[in-house]
Amino acid sequence: MATLPPAHRPPGPRGHGHEIHTLDEFDAALARPGSLTGLRVQSVDLIDRTFALLSATTTDAVFLGCPMLPEAAAKVRADGALVFPPVPDLPFDPYRARLYTPGELFEGLADEGYEGTPDARAYAWFGRTRADGDIFSSMLRSLHDDAVSDALDELLDGARVVGVMGGHATGRGTAGYAGAARLGRTLARAGLTVATGGGPGAMEAANLGAYLAPFPDPALPEALGMLARVPSFVPSVTEWARAAFAVRDRLPGGGASVAIPTWFYGHEPPNPFATHIAKYFANALREDGLLARSTAGVVFLPGAAGTVQEIFADATPQYYESLGAPAPMVLVDRAHWTGHLPAWPLLEALAADRPMAARIALVDSVDEAPAALERLAKT
């Protein structure tokens, strides 16, 4: 079964790269010689630690988005620390130390509907600020996305990650959706960490399969039947998301997986089946990061323009070996990738006479993909 390492490490060796993400880590650091010198304290509420801050050594420390009383802030600044205060009236935390959870992004769904959730409010803020030319807004987006990348790297350190790419239009209740769910379950049961683009369709299905990996096999058709009652996030994201949370409530405590969606495509909501959600404002960072972190390979399900782009975004570092030895690439559905959108012939031509040629495969059905991935990994 796939497992993910803890999202946040306990306090370790002192140094400018050391981060404090929780009050427990903060308290543990206070007990060590040198106290908080040179540490980075990230999005920790320190209102109740005023006395500790007034007595601690904070030389060269950095406080990112940590609420604290004015006298504490003045004291640590006088010590030579940098203090980046929380930004009021934002629907997101630009300094966040953790990835999102489905419950966090969809908070309020049951009572207010999707439009009242933090996810929808963040997208609305993005829509208001993305083209206004305000350097402060763009800086906040960049800070947020960098913090998300940092948390994602910490989470996936040591994990064997397989990316699953596919179209958002694959509807619940279809054979394609069920196949993507079986794929996610098989990969997770093989000890791999499933990572998707985090949206609806095939992406949701792969995260669903990973979520159901610890349950007996009949859990999957049961979940598919529940979800098929609301086939798409159109016309109602609220009903689409509520159906997903109904599955989670019926089958609590599912397996881990990762979703990497974006507010750039805000009309596509994140799916609630990934346990860890790295949501970005910048789509380019999100796409490149998802592919680069898929160290155990990528499976490409049938899709349209977005999936074609992802195939060749992944092919480029495999061609040049810019990230090391080529990682496996498996394209699913021969008719789709040789006829409807003939990406396979071009990929095969690119790979000819290069090491990546031994790491690409085209299969007819989604159920062949896990074996193809395993075979390519051994070449």
CSV table of C-alpha atoms in Angstrom, one decimal:
chain,number,residue,atom,x,y,z
A,1,MET,CA,0.0,0.0,0.0
A,2,ALA,CA,1.2,3.5,-0.9
A,3,THR,CA,2.4,5.5,2.1
A,4,LEU,CA,3.5,9.1,2.3
A,5,PRO,CA,6.2,10.3,4.7
A,6,PRO,CA,5.0,12.9,7.3
A,7,ALA,CA,4.3,16.2,5.7
A,8,HIS,CA,6.5,18.0,8.3
A,9,ARG,CA,9.7,16.8,9.8
A,10,PRO,CA,10.5,17.2,13.5
A,11,PRO,CA,13.1,19.8,14.5
A,12,GLY,CA,16.5,18.8,13.2
A,13,PRO,CA,19.9,20.4,12.8
A,14,ARG,CA,20.1,24.2,13.2
A,15,GLY,CA,20.6,26.2,10.0
A,16,HIS,CA,19.0,28.7,7.7
A,17,GLY,CA,17.1,25.9,5.9
A,18,HIS,CA,15.5,24.7,9.1
A,19,GLU,CA,11.7,25.5,9.3
A,20,ILE,CA,9.3,25.5,12.2
A,21,HIS,CA,5.8,24.6,11.2
A,22,THR,CA,4.0,23.9,14.5
A,23,LEU,CA,3.8,25.0,18.1
A,24,ASP,CA,5.3,21.7,19.2
A,25,GLU,CA,8.3,22.3,17.0
A,26,PHE,CA,8.5,25.9,18.2
A,27,ASP,CA,8.5,24.8,21.9
A,28,ALA,CA,11.1,22.1,21.2
A,29,ALA,CA,13.4,24.7,19.6
A,30,LEU,CA,13.1,27.0,22.6
A,31,ALA,CA,14.6,24.3,24.8
A,32,ARG,CA,17.8,24.0,22.7
A,33,PRO,CA,20.9,26.2,23.1
A,34,GLY,CA,20.7,29.3,20.9
A,35,SER,CA,16.9,29.1,21.0
A,36,LEU,CA,15.4,30.4,17.7
A,37,THR,CA,18.6,31.8,16.1
A,38,GLY,CA,18.6,31.4,12.4
A,39,LEU,CA,15.3,29.5,12.2
A,40,ARG,CA,12.4,30.0,9.9
A,41,VAL,CA,9.0,30.0,11.7
A,42,GLN,CA,6.3,29.6,9.1
A,43,SER,CA,2.6,30.4,9.7
A,44,VAL,CA,2.5,29.5,13.4
A,45,ASP,CA,0.2,31.4,15.7
A,46,LEU,CA,2.5,32.9,18.4
A,47,ILE,CA,0.0,35.1,20.2
A,48,ASP,CA,0.2,32.8,23.2
A,49,ARG,CA,4.0,32.6,23.1
A,50,THR,CA,4.6,36.3,23.9
A,51,PHE,CA,6.7,35.6,27.0
A,52,ALA,CA,8.8,33.1,25.1
A,53,LEU,CA,9.5,35.5,22.3
A,54,LEU,CA,10.4,38.3,24.8
A,55,SER,CA,13.0,36.0,26.4
A,56,ALA,CA,14.3,34.0,23.4
A,57,THR,CA,17.3,34.6,21.2
A,58,THR,CA,15.9,35.3,17.7
A,59,THR,CA,19.0,36.6,15.9
A,60,ASP,CA,18.7,36.0,12.1
A,61,ALA,CA,15.4,34.3,12.6
A,62,VAL,CA,12.6,34.8,10.0
A,63,PHE,CA,8.9,34.8,11.0
A,64,LEU,CA,6.6,34.2,8.0
A,65,GLY,CA,3.0,35.0,8.6
A,66,CYS,CA,3.1,34.3,12.4
A,67,PRO,CA,0.5,36.3,14.4
A,68,MET,CA,2.2,37.8,17.5
A,69,LEU,CA,1.5,40.7,19.8
A,70,PRO,CA,3.1,44.1,18.9
A,71,GLU,CA,5.6,44.0,21.8
A,72,ALA,CA,6.9,40.5,20.7
A,73,ALA,CA,7.2,41.7,17.1
A,74,ALA,CA,9.2,44.8,18.2
A,75,LYS,CA,11.5,42.7,20.4
A,76,VAL,CA,12.4,40.1,17.7
A,77,ARG,CA,12.9,42.8,15.2
A,78,ALA,CA,15.3,44.5,17.6
A,79,ASP,CA,17.2,41.2,17.8
A,80,GLY,CA,17.8,41.3,14.1
A,81,ALA,CA,14.9,38.9,13.0
A,82,LEU,CA,12.8,39.5,10.0
A,83,VAL,CA,9.0,39.6,10.5
A,84,PHE,CA,6.6,39.2,7.6
A,85,PRO,CA,3.3,39.8,9.2
A,86,PRO,CA,0.0,38.0,8.2
A,87,VAL,CA,-1.9,39.8,5.4
A,88,PRO,CA,-5.4,40.7,6.4
A,89,ASP,CA,-8.6,40.0,4.4
A,90,LEU,CA,-7.0,37.4,2.1
A,91,PRO,CA,-8.9,34.1,1.4
A,92,PHE,CA,-5.7,32.2,1.6
A,93,ASP,CA,-2.5,32.1,3.6
A,94,PRO,CA,0.5,33.1,1.4
A,95,TYR,CA,3.0,31.7,4.0
A,96,ARG,CA,1.2,28.4,4.6
A,97,ALA,CA,3.4,25.6,5.8
A,98,ARG,CA,1.2,22.7,4.8
A,99,LEU,CA,-0.6,21.4,1.7
A,100,TYR,CA,-4.4,21.7,1.6
A,101,THR,CA,-6.8,19.1,2.6
A,102,PRO,CA,-10.2,18.6,0.9
A,103,GLY,CA,-12.0,19.6,4.1
A,104,GLU,CA,-10.0,22.9,4.2
A,105,LEU,CA,-10.7,23.9,0.5
A,106,PHE,CA,-14.4,22.8,0.7
A,107,GLU,CA,-15.1,24.2,4.2
A,108,GLY,CA,-18.7,25.4,4.3
A,109,LEU,CA,-19.9,23.3,1.4
A,110,ALA,CA,-22.7,21.7,3.3
A,111,ASP,CA,-24.2,25.0,4.5
A,112,GLU,CA,-23.2,27.6,1.9
A,113,GLY,CA,-22.6,25.7,-1.3
A,114,TYR,CA,-19.4,25.8,-3.3
A,115,GLU,CA,-19.4,29.6,-3.8
A,116,GLY,CA,-18.9,30.1,0.0
A,117,THR,CA,-15.9,27.8,0.2
A,118,PRO,CA,-12.3,29.0,0.6
A,119,ASP,CA,-11.5,27.4,-2.8
A,120,ALA,CA,-14.1,29.5,-4.5
A,121,ARG,CA,-13.2,32.6,-2.6
A,122,ALA,CA,-9.5,32.2,-3.5
A,123,TYR,CA,-10.5,31.9,-7.2
A,124,ALA,CA,-12.7,35.0,-7.0
A,125,TRP,CA,-9.7,36.9,-5.5
A,126,PHE,CA,-7.5,35.6,-8.3
A,127,GLY,CA,-10.0,36.8,-10.9
A,128,ARG,CA,-10.0,40.3,-9.4
A,129,THR,CA,-6.2,40.6,-9.1
A,130,ARG,CA,-4.6,38.6,-11.9
A,131,ALA,CA,-4.7,41.4,-14.5
A,132,ASP,CA,-4.6,44.5,-12.3
A,133,GLY,CA,-0.8,45.0,-12.5
A,134,ASP,CA,-0.6,45.3,-8.7
A,135,ILE,CA,2.9,44.0,-7.7
A,136,PHE,CA,1.6,43.3,-4.2
A,137,SER,CA,-1.0,40.9,-5.5
A,138,SER,CA,1.5,39.1,-7.8
A,139,MET,CA,4.0,38.9,-4.9
A,140,LEU,CA,1.4,37.3,-2.7
A,141,ARG,CA,0.6,34.7,-5.4
A,142,SER,CA,4.3,34.0,-5.8
A,143,LEU,CA,4.8,33.6,-2.0
A,144,HIS,CA,1.9,31.3,-1.8
A,145,ASP,CA,3.0,29.1,-4.7
A,146,ASP,CA,6.6,28.9,-3.4
A,147,ALA,CA,5.3,27.8,0.0
A,148,VAL,CA,3.1,25.2,-1.6
A,149,SER,CA,6.1,23.8,-3.5
A,150,ASP,CA,8.2,23.7,-0.4
A,151,ALA,CA,5.5,21.7,1.4
A,152,LEU,CA,5.1,19.4,-1.5
A,153,ASP,CA,8.8,18.6,-1.7
A,154,GLU,CA,8.7,17.8,2.1
A,155,LEU,CA,5.8,15.5,1.6
A,156,LEU,CA,7.1,13.6,-1.3
A,157,ASP,CA,10.7,13.2,-0.1
A,158,GLY,CA,11.5,9.5,-0.6
A,159,ALA,CA,8.1,8.7,-2.2
A,160,ARG,CA,7.8,6.7,-5.5
A,161,VAL,CA,5.5,9.0,-7.4
A,162,VAL,CA,3.5,8.0,-10.5
A,163,GLY,CA,1.7,10.8,-12.3
A,164,VAL,CA,-1.7,10.0,-13.9
A,165,MET,CA,-2.7,12.5,-16.6
A,166,GLY,CA,-6.1,12.6,-18.4
A,167,GLY,CA,-9.0,14.8,-19.4
A,168,HIS,CA,-11.3,16.6,-17.1
A,169,ALA,CA,-14.3,15.7,-19.4
A,170,THR,CA,-14.3,12.0,-18.5
A,171,GLY,CA,-17.6,11.7,-16.7
A,172,ARG,CA,-18.5,9.8,-13.7
A,173,GLY,CA,-20.5,6.7,-14.6
A,174,THR,CA,-18.4,6.1,-17.8
A,175,ALA,CA,-16.1,3.2,-18.6
A,176,GLY,CA,-13.2,5.6,-18.8
A,177,TYR,CA,-13.8,6.9,-15.3
A,178,ALA,CA,-14.0,3.4,-13.9
A,179,GLY,CA,-10.8,2.4,-15.7
A,180,ALA,CA,-8.9,5.4,-14.3
A,181,ALA,CA,-10.2,4.5,-10.8
A,182,ARG,CA,-9.0,0.9,-11.2
A,183,LEU,CA,-5.6,2.3,-12.3
A,184,GLY,CA,-5.2,4.5,-9.3
A,185,ARG,CA,-6.2,1.6,-7.0
A,186,THR,CA,-3.7,-0.8,-8.6
A,187,LEU,CA,-0.9,1.7,-8.5
A,188,ALA,CA,-1.5,2.6,-4.8
A,189,ARG,CA,-1.7,-1.1,-3.8
A,190,ALA,CA,1.7,-1.5,-5.5
A,191,GLY,CA,3.2,0.9,-3.1
A,192,LEU,CA,3.3,3.9,-5.4
A,193,THR,CA,2.1,7.4,-4.7
A,194,VAL,CA,-0.5,8.5,-7.2
A,195,ALA,CA,-0.3,12.2,-8.2
A,196,THR,CA,-2.8,13.9,-10.6
A,197,GLY,CA,-3.6,17.3,-11.8
A,198,GLY,CA,-6.3,17.4,-9.1
A,199,GLY,CA,-9.3,18.3,-11.1
A,200,PRO,CA,-12.4,16.4,-12.2
A,201,GLY,CA,-12.7,13.6,-14.7
A,202,ALA,CA,-9.9,11.1,-15.1
A,203,MET,CA,-7.9,13.0,-12.5
A,204,GLU,CA,-10.6,12.6,-9.9
A,205,ALA,CA,-11.0,8.9,-10.8
A,206,ALA,CA,-7.3,8.1,-10.2
A,207,ASN,CA,-7.4,9.9,-6.8
A,208,LEU,CA,-10.6,8.0,-6.0
A,209,GLY,CA,-8.9,4.7,-6.8
A,210,ALA,CA,-6.0,5.5,-4.5
A,211,TYR,CA,-8.4,6.5,-1.8
A,212,LEU,CA,-10.2,3.2,-2.0
A,213,ALA,CA,-7.0,1.1,-2.2
A,214,PRO,CA,-7.2,0.0,1.5
A,215,PHE,CA,-10.8,-1.2,1.2
A,216,PRO,CA,-12.1,-4.5,-0.2
A,217,ASP,CA,-12.6,-4.6,-4.0
A,218,PRO,CA,-16.5,-4.1,-3.7
A,219,ALA,CA,-15.9,-0.6,-2.3
A,220,LEU,CA,-15.0,0.6,-5.8
A,221,PRO,CA,-18.2,-0.3,-7.6
A,222,GLU,CA,-20.2,1.0,-4.6
A,223,ALA,CA,-18.4,4.4,-4.8
A,224,LEU,CA,-18.8,4.5,-8.6
A,225,GLY,CA,-22.5,4.0,-8.3
A,226,MET,CA,-22.9,6.8,-5.8
A,227,LEU,CA,-20.9,9.2,-7.9
A,228,ALA,CA,-22.7,8.4,-11.1
A,229,ARG,CA,-25.7,10.2,-9.8
A,230,VAL,CA,-23.9,13.4,-10.4
A,231,PRO,CA,-21.9,12.8,-13.5
A,232,SER,CA,-20.2,16.2,-13.9
A,233,PHE,CA,-19.2,19.4,-12.1
A,234,VAL,CA,-21.4,21.1,-14.7
A,235,PRO,CA,-23.9,22.6,-14.0
A,236,SER,CA,-23.4,22.4,-10.2
A,237,VAL,CA,-20.0,22.2,-8.5
A,238,THR,CA,-21.9,22.1,-5.2
A,239,GLU,CA,-23.8,18.8,-6.0
A,240,TRP,CA,-20.7,17.3,-7.6
A,241,ALA,CA,-18.6,17.9,-4.6
A,242,ARG,CA,-21.3,16.8,-2.1
A,243,ALA,CA,-21.5,13.5,-3.9
A,244,ALA,CA,-17.8,13.0,-3.4
A,245,PHE,CA,-18.0,13.8,0.3
A,246,ALA,CA,-20.9,11.4,0.6
A,247,VAL,CA,-18.5,8.7,-0.6
A,248,ARG,CA,-15.8,9.8,1.8
A,249,ASP,CA,-18.4,9.7,4.6
A,250,ARG,CA,-19.5,6.3,3.6
A,251,LEU,CA,-15.9,5.0,3.4
A,252,PRO,CA,-13.8,7.1,5.8
A,253,GLY,CA,-10.1,6.8,6.2
A,254,GLY,CA,-9.0,6.1,2.7
A,255,GLY,CA,-5.5,5.8,1.2
A,256,ALA,CA,-3.2,8.7,0.5
A,257,SER,CA,-2.6,10.4,-2.8
A,258,VAL,CA,-1.7,13.8,-4.1
A,259,ALA,CA,-3.5,16.3,-6.3
A,260,ILE,CA,-1.8,19.3,-7.9
A,261,PRO,CA,-4.6,21.6,-9.3
A,262,THR,CA,-4.6,25.3,-10.1
A,263,TRP,CA,-6.8,28.4,-9.7
A,264,PHE,CA,-5.8,29.3,-13.2
A,265,TYR,CA,-8.5,26.9,-14.4
A,266,GLY,CA,-10.8,28.0,-11.7
A,267,HIS,CA,-13.9,26.7,-13.4
A,268,GLU,CA,-12.5,23.2,-12.7
A,269,PRO,CA,-12.8,22.5,-9.0
A,270,PRO,CA,-10.3,20.3,-7.1
A,271,ASN,CA,-11.5,16.8,-6.4
A,272,PRO,CA,-12.0,15.8,-2.8
A,273,PHE,CA,-10.4,12.3,-3.0
A,274,ALA,CA,-6.7,13.3,-2.8
A,275,THR,CA,-5.6,13.5,0.8
A,276,HIS,CA,-2.9,16.2,0.0
A,277,ILE,CA,-3.7,19.0,-2.4
A,278,ALA,CA,-1.0,21.4,-3.7
A,279,LYS,CA,-3.0,24.1,-5.3
A,280,TYR,CA,-1.2,26.8,-7.3
A,281,PHE,CA,-2.1,30.1,-8.8
A,282,ALA,CA,0.5,29.7,-11.6
A,283,ASN,CA,-0.4,26.9,-13.9
A,284,ALA,CA,3.1,26.7,-15.4
A,285,LEU,CA,4.6,26.0,-12.0
A,286,ARG,CA,1.9,23.4,-11.3
A,287,GLU,CA,2.3,21.5,-14.6
A,288,ASP,CA,6.1,21.5,-14.5
A,289,GLY,CA,6.1,20.5,-10.8
A,290,LEU,CA,3.7,17.7,-11.3
A,291,LEU,CA,5.7,16.1,-14.1
A,292,ALA,CA,9.1,16.7,-12.5
A,293,ARG,CA,7.9,15.0,-9.2
A,294,SER,CA,6.6,11.9,-11.0
A,295,THR,CA,9.9,10.1,-10.5
A,296,ALA,CA,8.4,6.6,-11.1
A,297,GLY,CA,6.8,7.6,-14.4
A,298,VAL,CA,3.6,9.0,-15.9
A,299,VAL,CA,0.5,7.3,-17.3
A,300,PHE,CA,-1.3,9.4,-19.9
A,301,LEU,CA,-5.0,8.5,-20.3
A,302,PRO,CA,-7.0,9.7,-23.3
A,303,GLY,CA,-7.4,13.5,-23.2
A,304,ALA,CA,-7.4,16.6,-25.4
A,305,ALA,CA,-5.1,19.6,-25.7
A,306,GLY,CA,-4.1,19.7,-22.1
A,307,THR,CA,-3.0,16.1,-22.0
A,308,VAL,CA,-1.1,16.4,-25.3
A,309,GLN,CA,0.7,19.4,-23.9
A,310,GLU,CA,1.6,17.3,-20.8
A,311,ILE,CA,2.9,14.4,-22.9
A,312,PHE,CA,5.5,16.6,-24.6
A,313,ALA,CA,6.2,18.7,-21.5
A,314,ASP,CA,7.2,15.3,-20.0
A,315,ALA,CA,9.0,14.1,-23.1
A,316,THR,CA,11.4,17.1,-23.2
A,317,PRO,CA,13.4,16.3,-20.0
A,318,GLN,CA,13.3,12.6,-20.9
A,319,TYR,CA,14.8,13.4,-24.3
A,320,TYR,CA,17.5,15.7,-22.9
A,321,GLU,CA,17.9,13.7,-19.6
A,322,SER,CA,17.9,17.0,-17.8
A,323,LEU,CA,16.4,15.4,-14.7
A,324,GLY,CA,18.5,12.3,-14.9
A,325,ALA,CA,17.8,8.9,-16.5
A,326,PRO,CA,14.5,8.9,-18.4
A,327,ALA,CA,11.4,7.9,-16.4
A,328,PRO,CA,8.7,5.7,-17.9
A,329,MET,CA,5.9,7.1,-20.0
A,330,VAL,CA,2.9,5.0,-20.7
A,331,LEU,CA,0.2,6.2,-23.2
A,332,VAL,CA,-3.2,4.4,-22.9
A,333,ASP,CA,-5.6,3.8,-25.8
A,334,ARG,CA,-3.8,3.0,-29.1
A,335,ALA,CA,-6.7,4.3,-31.2
A,336,HIS,CA,-6.8,7.6,-29.4
A,337,TRP,CA,-3.0,8.3,-29.5
A,338,THR,CA,-2.3,7.0,-33.0
A,339,GLY,CA,-5.5,8.1,-34.8
A,340,HIS,CA,-7.7,10.7,-33.0
A,341,LEU,CA,-4.7,12.7,-31.6
A,342,PRO,CA,-1.6,11.0,-33.1
A,343,ALA,CA,0.9,12.0,-30.3
A,344,TRP,CA,2.4,8.5,-30.2
A,345,PRO,CA,4.1,8.5,-33.6
A,346,LEU,CA,5.8,11.8,-32.8
A,347,LEU,CA,6.8,10.6,-29.3
A,348,GLU,CA,8.2,7.4,-30.8
A,349,ALA,CA,10.2,9.4,-33.5
A,350,LEU,CA,11.6,11.7,-30.8
A,351,ALA,CA,12.7,8.7,-28.7
A,352,ALA,CA,14.4,6.9,-31.6
A,353,ASP,CA,18.1,6.1,-30.9
A,354,ARG,CA,17.9,7.7,-27.4
A,355,PRO,CA,17.8,6.1,-24.0
A,356,MET,CA,14.2,7.2,-23.6
A,357,ALA,CA,13.2,4.8,-26.3
A,358,ALA,CA,13.3,2.0,-23.7
A,359,ARG,CA,11.1,3.9,-21.3
A,360,ILE,CA,8.0,4.6,-23.5
A,361,ALA,CA,5.1,2.3,-24.2
A,362,LEU,CA,1.7,2.4,-25.9
A,363,VAL,CA,-1.0,0.1,-24.5
A,364,ASP,CA,-4.6,-0.6,-25.7
A,365,SER,CA,-6.4,-0.5,-22.3
A,366,VAL,CA,-6.0,1.1,-18.9
A,367,ASP,CA,-5.7,-2.3,-17.2
A,368,GLU,CA,-2.4,-2.9,-19.1
A,369,ALA,CA,-0.8,0.3,-17.9
A,370,PRO,CA,0.5,-0.9,-14.4
A,371,ALA,CA,2.3,-3.9,-16.0
A,372,ALA,CA,3.8,-1.7,-18.7
A,373,LEU,CA,4.9,0.8,-16.1
A,374,GLU,CA,6.6,-1.9,-14.1
A,375,ARG,CA,8.3,-3.4,-17.2
A,376,LEU,CA,9.7,0.0,-18.3
A,377,ALA,CA,11.0,0.7,-14.8
A,378,LYS,CA,13.2,-2.4,-15.1
A,379,THR,CA,14.7,-1.6,-18.5
